[in-house]
GROMACS .gro file of C-alpha atoms in nm:
model
  168
    1ILE     CA    1   5.079  13.030  11.749
    2ALA     CA    2   4.965  13.272  11.475
    3PHE     CA    3   4.609  13.141  11.498
    4ILE     CA    4   4.568  13.169  11.874
    5GLU     CA    5   4.765  13.498  11.896
    6SER     CA    6   4.505  13.674  11.682
    7SER     CA    7   4.236  13.616  11.942
    8ILE     CA    8   4.377  13.549  12.290
    9PHE     CA    9   4.747  13.453  12.311
   10PRO     CA   10   4.989  13.731  12.414
   11ILE     CA   11   5.301  13.630  12.219
   12PRO     CA   12   5.318  13.750  11.856
   13PRO     CA   13   5.401  13.494  11.586
   14HIS     CA   14   5.704  13.696  11.471
   15ILE     CA   15   5.898  13.560  11.768
   16LEU     CA   16   5.887  13.204  11.631
   17MET     CA   17   5.870  13.292  11.264
   18ILE     CA   18   6.210  13.464  11.261
   19PRO     CA   19   6.425  13.172  11.382
   20ILE     CA   20   6.232  12.925  11.168
   21ILE     CA   21   6.301  13.129  10.854
   22ILE     CA   22   6.666  13.179  10.951
   23ALA     CA   23   6.696  12.800  10.984
   24ALA     CA   24   6.518  12.736  10.652
   25PRO     CA   25   6.547  13.048  10.431
   26ASN     CA   26   6.440  12.856  10.120
   27ARG     CA   27   6.098  12.816  10.286
   28ALA     CA   28   6.063  13.180  10.394
   29PHE     CA   29   5.762  13.258  10.178
   30LEU     CA   30   5.587  12.930  10.253
   31ILE     CA   31   5.631  13.001  10.624
   32ALA     CA   32   5.496  13.355  10.574
   33ALA     CA   33   5.193  13.213  10.391
   34ILE     CA   34   5.123  12.963  10.669
   35VAL     CA   35   5.162  13.228  10.939
   36THR     CA   36   4.937  13.466  10.743
   37LEU     CA   37   4.669  13.199  10.703
   38GLY     CA   38   4.687  13.107  11.071
   39SER     CA   39   4.674  13.470  11.179
   40VAL     CA   40   4.377  13.559  10.958
   41LEU     CA   41   4.183  13.249  11.064
   42GLY     CA   42   4.264  13.332  11.426
   43GLY     CA   43   4.136  13.682  11.357
   44ALA     CA   44   3.807  13.526  11.248
   45LEU     CA   45   3.795  13.350  11.587
   46GLY     CA   46   3.860  13.684  11.759
   47TYR     CA   47   3.579  13.839  11.554
   48TYR     CA   48   3.349  13.554  11.663
   49ILE     CA   49   3.446  13.603  12.028
   50GLY     CA   50   3.364  13.974  12.010
   51ASN     CA   51   3.046  13.916  11.815
   52GLN     CA   52   2.899  13.633  12.020
   53LEU     CA   53   3.019  13.695  12.376
   54PHE     CA   54   2.926  14.062  12.372
   55TYR     CA   55   2.555  13.992  12.383
   56THR     CA   56   2.582  13.749  12.674
   57LEU     CA   57   2.842  13.939  12.882
   58GLY     CA   58   2.903  14.290  12.751
   59GLN     CA   59   2.551  14.412  12.678
   60PRO     CA   60   2.421  14.363  13.034
   61ILE     CA   61   2.722  14.552  13.172
   62LEU     CA   62   2.662  14.844  12.934
   63GLU     CA   63   2.296  14.851  13.032
   64PHE     CA   64   2.381  14.844  13.403
   65TYR     CA   65   2.608  15.149  13.365
   66HIS     CA   66   2.371  15.324  13.120
   67LYS     CA   67   2.638  15.328  12.850
   68THR     CA   68   2.441  15.168  12.568
   69GLU     CA   69   2.414  15.499  12.380
   70SER     CA   70   2.787  15.567  12.421
   71PHE     CA   71   2.863  15.223  12.286
   72GLU     CA   72   2.633  15.277  11.987
   73ALA     CA   73   2.821  15.600  11.903
   74PHE     CA   74   3.154  15.417  11.937
   75LYS     CA   75   3.023  15.132  11.724
   76ASP     CA   76   2.916  15.367  11.444
   77GLN     CA   77   3.251  15.548  11.452
   78PHE     CA   78   3.449  15.224  11.455
   79ASN     CA   79   3.253  15.075  11.168
   80ALA     CA   80   3.298  15.391  10.962
   81GLN     CA   81   3.676  15.379  11.011
   82GLY     CA   82   3.728  15.015  11.115
   83HIS     CA   83   3.923  14.925  10.804
   84TRP     CA   84   4.197  15.164  10.921
   85ALA     CA   85   4.199  15.004  11.265
   86VAL     CA   86   4.235  14.656  11.118
   87LEU     CA   87   4.510  14.770  10.880
   88ILE     CA   88   4.707  14.959  11.145
   89ALA     CA   89   4.673  14.689  11.411
   90GLY     CA   90   4.770  14.426  11.155
   91LEU     CA   91   5.088  14.612  11.058
   92THR     CA   92   5.208  14.765  11.385
   93PRO     CA   93   5.298  14.630  11.729
   94PHE     CA   94   4.944  14.715  11.850
   95PRO     CA   95   4.784  14.391  11.971
   96TYR     CA   96   4.592  14.259  11.671
   97LYS     CA   97   4.364  14.055  11.897
   98VAL     CA   98   4.215  14.377  12.039
   99ILE     CA   99   4.098  14.480  11.692
  100THR     CA  100   3.975  14.134  11.596
  101ILE     CA  101   3.753  14.121  11.903
  102THR     CA  102   3.645  14.486  11.863
  103ALA     CA  103   3.552  14.427  11.498
  104GLY     CA  104   3.322  14.144  11.602
  105LEU     CA  105   3.191  14.341  11.898
  106THR     CA  106   3.089  14.635  11.681
  107GLY     CA  107   2.951  14.420  11.401
  108MET     CA  108   3.198  14.543  11.141
  109SER     CA  109   3.136  14.379  10.807
  110PHE     CA  110   3.299  14.037  10.831
  111THR     CA  111   3.399  14.050  10.465
  112ALA     CA  112   3.568  14.389  10.505
  113PHE     CA  113   3.735  14.268  10.823
  114MET     CA  114   3.874  13.961  10.649
  115ILE     CA  115   3.996  14.155  10.343
  116TRP     CA  116   4.180  14.414  10.554
  117SER     CA  117   4.317  14.140  10.781
  118ILE     CA  118   4.459  13.952  10.484
  119ILE     CA  119   4.619  14.270  10.346
  120ALA     CA  120   4.770  14.374  10.679
  121ARG     CA  121   4.888  14.036  10.802
  122ALA     CA  122   5.025  13.923  10.465
  123THR     CA  123   5.215  14.252  10.433
  124ILE     CA  124   5.389  14.226  10.769
  125PHE     CA  125   5.468  13.855  10.747
  126PHE     CA  126   5.587  13.864  10.387
  127VAL     CA  127   5.805  14.171  10.453
  128ILE     CA  128   5.967  13.987  10.742
  129ALA     CA  129   6.011  13.675  10.528
  130GLY     CA  130   6.153  13.877  10.239
  131LEU     CA  131   6.402  14.059  10.460
  132LEU     CA  132   6.518  13.736  10.622
  133TRP     CA  133   6.536  13.557  10.287
  134LYS     CA  134   6.743  13.837  10.133
  135PHE     CA  135   6.967  13.937  10.426
  136GLY     CA  136   6.962  13.636  10.658
  137SER     CA  137   7.030  13.654  11.030
  138GLN     CA  138   7.212  13.989  11.011
  139ILE     CA  139   6.875  14.165  10.963
  140ARG     CA  140   6.723  13.996  11.268
  141ASP     CA  141   6.803  14.279  11.511
  142PHE     CA  142   6.647  14.535  11.277
  143ILE     CA  143   6.329  14.330  11.249
  144GLU     CA  144   6.300  14.265  11.621
  145LYS     CA  145   6.385  14.619  11.735
  146ARG     CA  146   6.289  14.857  11.456
  147LEU     CA  147   6.048  14.704  11.204
  148GLY     CA  148   5.745  14.766  11.425
  149ILE     CA  149   5.847  15.130  11.460
  150MET     CA  150   5.898  15.159  11.084
  151PHE     CA  151   5.551  15.020  11.011
  152THR     CA  152   5.402  15.250  11.279
  153LEU     CA  153   5.570  15.552  11.117
  154PHE     CA  154   5.448  15.435  10.776
  155CYS     CA  155   5.090  15.419  10.906
  156ILE     CA  156   5.117  15.765  11.064
  157ILE     CA  157   5.251  15.912  10.740
  158LEU     CA  158   4.978  15.734  10.542
  159ILE     CA  159   4.703  15.871  10.767
  160LEU     CA  160   4.853  16.221  10.763
  161GLY     CA  161   4.881  16.202  10.383
  162PHE     CA  162   4.514  16.113  10.350
  163GLY     CA  163   4.429  16.393  10.593
  164VAL     CA  164   4.618  16.647  10.382
  165VAL     CA  165   4.455  16.523  10.061
  166LYS     CA  166   4.113  16.546  10.227
  167LEU     CA  167   4.180  16.908  10.329
  168LEU     CA  168   4.274  17.000   9.973
   0.00000   0.00000   0.00000
């Protein structure tokens, strides 16, 4: 599920990961590692989809609508800040598959994409595993209803913090 979710499948792996860890808390971190590996490898598939299918399907559409220049500007902007997109999409409820495909589409450095994917996906999955390992099923509601919001707020604060530091 984690593999295919990172490129095309709509259901996030957290849905299955949570009950599996609750059933086997002594394997929480092994499960998180497997889900992380599957998600990152699936992200590589998403990258490939964006990178390879763009030239056969997307490029002719951009040319037809005379949007090649607009795309080039978007591509440059994304690649300059793409690491943030990968990190934020990997940590928040934003669909990670959108960023995996976009990273391939824009030609973001595959190495940078993979590094940021590993950081983001490992963080979210190991935090979930750690919370479930420590607190068990009583933390399940928090994870399902509020953890995504907490990570989103964290990312907003992080970005704002960097913005303030940059202004100083």
